[in-house]
Amino acid sequence: MAQRILPEDFLWMMGTWTEVNEPKKLEEHWEMINDTTFSGIGRIRGNYGTSILEEMKIFVHPESAELTSKVSGQNEGRNISFNFDSIDHQYALHFSNMQHDFPKKLVYRPMFDTLMEASIEGPMKGEWKSIKQTFV
């Protein structure tokens, strides 16, 4: 039986998160659209304005959840879907799409009350890579 996911499991992600090691001010902003839908954007704030890098949505269904991502300049402008896999004992949210080239896995992990770690994983240049970003 699949692990049950509830809209409440995503509430910790809401708000604006700024990447801690990025001088260009990489941000993710998440908000709740309705009882079962969340919207996120990835953006860079710089001296010359703000650029949107990625548009994301999370849809929570009765027995599953899905994260869609549309990255600027990639995948011919299409949304790529990642299915919810699990939520672990640290409330990390795991998504995957093993048919996608890169990434194949996404993980959003709360760290303490004020940090979020986002990681993407998949094959890159013949090796499995994991890229992690920490946000405050």
PDB file of C-alpha atoms in Angstrom:
ATOM      1  CA  MET A   1       0.000   0.000   0.000  1.00  0.00           C
ATOM      2  CA  ALA A   2       1.288   3.471  -0.878  1.00  0.00           C
ATOM      3  CA  GLN A   3       2.235   5.858   1.892  1.00  0.00           C
ATOM      4  CA  ARG A   4      -0.533   8.363   2.595  1.00  0.00           C
ATOM      5  CA  ILE A   5       0.285  12.028   2.050  1.00  0.00           C
ATOM      6  CA  LEU A   6      -1.822  14.935   3.277  1.00  0.00           C
ATOM      7  CA  PRO A   7      -1.826  18.620   2.272  1.00  0.00           C
ATOM      8  CA  GLU A   8      -0.659  19.448   5.819  1.00  0.00           C
ATOM      9  CA  ASP A   9       2.615  17.613   5.091  1.00  0.00           C
ATOM     10  CA  PHE A  10       3.619  20.471   2.763  1.00  0.00           C
ATOM     11  CA  LEU A  11       2.799  23.441   4.986  1.00  0.00           C
ATOM     12  CA  TRP A  12       6.350  23.718   6.359  1.00  0.00           C
ATOM     13  CA  MET A  13       7.531  24.638   2.819  1.00  0.00           C
ATOM     14  CA  MET A  14       5.353  27.758   2.556  1.00  0.00           C
ATOM     15  CA  GLY A  15       7.105  31.117   2.290  1.00  0.00           C
ATOM     16  CA  THR A  16      10.243  32.482   0.655  1.00  0.00           C
ATOM     17  CA  TRP A  17      13.506  30.571   1.011  1.00  0.00           C
ATOM     18  CA  THR A  18      16.896  32.075   0.059  1.00  0.00           C
ATOM     19  CA  GLU A  19      19.865  29.855  -0.851  1.00  0.00           C
ATOM     20  CA  VAL A  20      22.602  30.382   1.734  1.00  0.00           C
ATOM     21  CA  ASN A  21      25.715  29.964  -0.438  1.00  0.00           C
ATOM     22  CA  GLU A  22      24.582  31.794  -3.550  1.00  0.00           C
ATOM     23  CA  PRO A  23      25.693  35.401  -4.117  1.00  0.00           C
ATOM     24  CA  LYS A  24      22.976  35.877  -6.785  1.00  0.00           C
ATOM     25  CA  LYS A  25      20.132  35.443  -4.261  1.00  0.00           C
ATOM     26  CA  LEU A  26      18.604  32.217  -5.539  1.00  0.00           C
ATOM     27  CA  GLU A  27      15.133  31.886  -3.997  1.00  0.00           C
ATOM     28  CA  GLU A  28      12.226  29.479  -3.896  1.00  0.00           C
ATOM     29  CA  HIS A  29       8.829  30.864  -2.966  1.00  0.00           C
ATOM     30  CA  TRP A  30       5.943  28.524  -2.089  1.00  0.00           C
ATOM     31  CA  GLU A  31       2.304  29.308  -1.376  1.00  0.00           C
ATOM     32  CA  MET A  32      -0.887  27.365  -0.859  1.00  0.00           C
ATOM     33  CA  ILE A  33      -3.342  27.959  -3.718  1.00  0.00           C
ATOM     34  CA  ASN A  34      -6.218  25.900  -2.304  1.00  0.00           C
ATOM     35  CA  ASP A  35      -6.765  22.866  -0.038  1.00  0.00           C
ATOM     36  CA  THR A  36      -4.822  20.509  -2.325  1.00  0.00           C
ATOM     37  CA  THR A  37      -2.598  22.672  -4.557  1.00  0.00           C
ATOM     38  CA  PHE A  38       0.658  24.465  -3.841  1.00  0.00           C
ATOM     39  CA  SER A  39       2.533  26.770  -6.192  1.00  0.00           C
ATOM     40  CA  GLY A  40       6.255  27.479  -6.190  1.00  0.00           C
ATOM     41  CA  ILE A  41       8.702  29.544  -8.185  1.00  0.00           C
ATOM     42  CA  GLY A  42      12.463  29.439  -8.328  1.00  0.00           C
ATOM     43  CA  ARG A  43      13.987  32.818  -9.088  1.00  0.00           C
ATOM     44  CA  ILE A  44      17.244  34.747  -9.035  1.00  0.00           C
ATOM     45  CA  ARG A  45      17.294  38.276  -7.659  1.00  0.00           C
ATOM     46  CA  GLY A  46      20.183  40.357  -8.884  1.00  0.00           C
ATOM     47  CA  ASN A  47      21.283  43.923  -9.508  1.00  0.00           C
ATOM     48  CA  TYR A  48      19.240  44.087 -12.707  1.00  0.00           C
ATOM     49  CA  GLY A  49      15.975  42.598 -11.471  1.00  0.00           C
ATOM     50  CA  THR A  50      14.448  39.195 -10.936  1.00  0.00           C
ATOM     51  CA  SER A  51      14.525  36.241 -13.334  1.00  0.00           C
ATOM     52  CA  ILE A  52      12.143  33.301 -12.998  1.00  0.00           C
ATOM     53  CA  LEU A  53      14.059  30.022 -13.399  1.00  0.00           C
ATOM     54  CA  GLU A  54      11.403  27.471 -12.560  1.00  0.00           C
ATOM     55  CA  GLU A  55       7.648  27.224 -11.998  1.00  0.00           C
ATOM     56  CA  MET A  56       6.427  24.373  -9.788  1.00  0.00           C
ATOM     57  CA  LYS A  57       3.135  23.009  -8.561  1.00  0.00           C
ATOM     58  CA  ILE A  58       2.302  20.299  -6.069  1.00  0.00           C
ATOM     59  CA  PHE A  59      -1.046  18.563  -6.414  1.00  0.00           C
ATOM     60  CA  VAL A  60      -2.197  16.436  -3.477  1.00  0.00           C
ATOM     61  CA  HIS A  61      -4.643  13.689  -4.442  1.00  0.00           C
ATOM     62  CA  PRO A  62      -6.519  11.340  -2.080  1.00  0.00           C
ATOM     63  CA  GLU A  63      -3.919   8.545  -2.439  1.00  0.00           C
ATOM     64  CA  SER A  64      -0.899  10.313  -3.970  1.00  0.00           C
ATOM     65  CA  ALA A  65       0.780  13.599  -4.802  1.00  0.00           C
ATOM     66  CA  GLU A  66       2.546  15.005  -7.842  1.00  0.00           C
ATOM     67  CA  LEU A  67       5.101  17.778  -8.288  1.00  0.00           C
ATOM     68  CA  THR A  68       5.296  19.416 -11.715  1.00  0.00           C
ATOM     69  CA  SER A  69       8.222  21.563 -12.763  1.00  0.00           C
ATOM     70  CA  LYS A  70       8.710  23.828 -15.767  1.00  0.00           C
ATOM     71  CA  VAL A  71      12.319  25.010 -16.014  1.00  0.00           C
ATOM     72  CA  SER A  72      13.101  28.057 -18.160  1.00  0.00           C
ATOM     73  CA  GLY A  73      14.867  27.038 -21.376  1.00  0.00           C
ATOM     74  CA  GLN A  74      14.517  23.271 -20.816  1.00  0.00           C
ATOM     75  CA  ASN A  75      12.230  20.441 -21.956  1.00  0.00           C
ATOM     76  CA  GLU A  76      10.764  22.571 -24.770  1.00  0.00           C
ATOM     77  CA  GLY A  77       8.774  24.558 -22.192  1.00  0.00           C
ATOM     78  CA  ARG A  78       6.889  21.484 -20.944  1.00  0.00           C
ATOM     79  CA  ASN A  79       6.023  20.627 -17.375  1.00  0.00           C
ATOM     80  CA  ILE A  80       7.817  17.540 -16.079  1.00  0.00           C
ATOM     81  CA  SER A  81       5.921  15.475 -13.498  1.00  0.00           C
ATOM     82  CA  PHE A  82       7.468  13.796 -10.462  1.00  0.00           C
ATOM     83  CA  ASN A  83       5.410  11.344  -8.430  1.00  0.00           C
ATOM     84  CA  PHE A  84       5.365  11.379  -4.654  1.00  0.00           C
ATOM     85  CA  ASP A  85       7.334   8.407  -3.278  1.00  0.00           C
ATOM     86  CA  SER A  86       7.481   8.908   0.476  1.00  0.00           C
ATOM     87  CA  ILE A  87       7.744  11.153   3.464  1.00  0.00           C
ATOM     88  CA  ASP A  88      10.421  10.050   5.900  1.00  0.00           C
ATOM     89  CA  HIS A  89      10.674  10.339   9.694  1.00  0.00           C
ATOM     90  CA  GLN A  90      12.301  13.799   9.289  1.00  0.00           C
ATOM     91  CA  TYR A  91       9.349  15.025   7.160  1.00  0.00           C
ATOM     92  CA  ALA A  92      11.462  15.016   3.978  1.00  0.00           C
ATOM     93  CA  LEU A  93       9.295  14.769   0.856  1.00  0.00           C
ATOM     94  CA  HIS A  94      10.619  12.399  -1.840  1.00  0.00           C
ATOM     95  CA  PHE A  95       9.508  12.584  -5.494  1.00  0.00           C
ATOM     96  CA  SER A  96      10.729  10.715  -8.578  1.00  0.00           C
ATOM     97  CA  ASN A  97      10.410  10.377 -12.345  1.00  0.00           C
ATOM     98  CA  MET A  98      12.755   7.623 -13.490  1.00  0.00           C
ATOM     99  CA  GLN A  99      11.902   8.304 -17.168  1.00  0.00           C
ATOM    100  CA  HIS A 100      13.256  11.870 -17.025  1.00  0.00           C
ATOM    101  CA  ASP A 101      16.882  12.448 -18.043  1.00  0.00           C
ATOM    102  CA  PHE A 102      17.915  14.670 -15.108  1.00  0.00           C
ATOM    103  CA  PRO A 103      16.927  14.900 -12.377  1.00  0.00           C
ATOM    104  CA  LYS A 104      15.230  11.621 -11.630  1.00  0.00           C
ATOM    105  CA  LYS A 105      14.678  12.316  -7.923  1.00  0.00           C
ATOM    106  CA  LEU A 106      13.741  15.425  -5.918  1.00  0.00           C
ATOM    107  CA  VAL A 107      13.832  15.731  -2.139  1.00  0.00           C
ATOM    108  CA  TYR A 108      12.646  18.623   0.024  1.00  0.00           C
ATOM    109  CA  ARG A 109      13.849  18.302   3.627  1.00  0.00           C
ATOM    110  CA  PRO A 110      13.134  20.623   6.582  1.00  0.00           C
ATOM    111  CA  MET A 111      16.215  21.216   8.699  1.00  0.00           C
ATOM    112  CA  PHE A 112      15.456  22.652  12.113  1.00  0.00           C
ATOM    113  CA  ASP A 113      12.790  25.373  12.055  1.00  0.00           C
ATOM    114  CA  THR A 114      14.552  27.810   9.758  1.00  0.00           C
ATOM    115  CA  LEU A 115      16.324  25.784   7.049  1.00  0.00           C
ATOM    116  CA  MET A 116      15.212  23.796   4.024  1.00  0.00           C
ATOM    117  CA  GLU A 117      17.396  21.490   1.945  1.00  0.00           C
ATOM    118  CA  ALA A 118      16.398  20.785  -1.649  1.00  0.00           C
ATOM    119  CA  SER A 119      18.241  18.119  -3.585  1.00  0.00           C
ATOM    120  CA  ILE A 120      18.084  16.744  -7.091  1.00  0.00           C
ATOM    121  CA  GLU A 121      19.585  13.414  -8.110  1.00  0.00           C
ATOM    122  CA  GLY A 122      20.229  11.496 -11.283  1.00  0.00           C
ATOM    123  CA  PRO A 123      22.784  10.426 -13.848  1.00  0.00           C
ATOM    124  CA  MET A 124      25.181  13.100 -15.084  1.00  0.00           C
ATOM    125  CA  LYS A 125      28.183  12.336 -17.326  1.00  0.00           C
ATOM    126  CA  GLY A 126      27.958   8.634 -16.560  1.00  0.00           C
ATOM    127  CA  GLU A 127      27.763   8.991 -12.772  1.00  0.00           C
ATOM    128  CA  TRP A 128      24.918   9.304 -10.284  1.00  0.00           C
ATOM    129  CA  LYS A 129      25.034  12.857  -8.902  1.00  0.00           C
ATOM    130  CA  SER A 130      23.280  14.553  -6.033  1.00  0.00           C
ATOM    131  CA  ILE A 131      23.101  18.355  -5.967  1.00  0.00           C
ATOM    132  CA  LYS A 132      21.983  19.891  -2.688  1.00  0.00           C
ATOM    133  CA  GLN A 133      20.995  23.452  -1.891  1.00  0.00           C
ATOM    134  CA  THR A 134      20.320  24.827   1.566  1.00  0.00           C
ATOM    135  CA  PHE A 135      17.811  27.645   1.997  1.00  0.00           C
ATOM    136  CA  VAL A 136      16.997  29.916   4.955  1.00  0.00           C
TER     137      VAL A 136
END
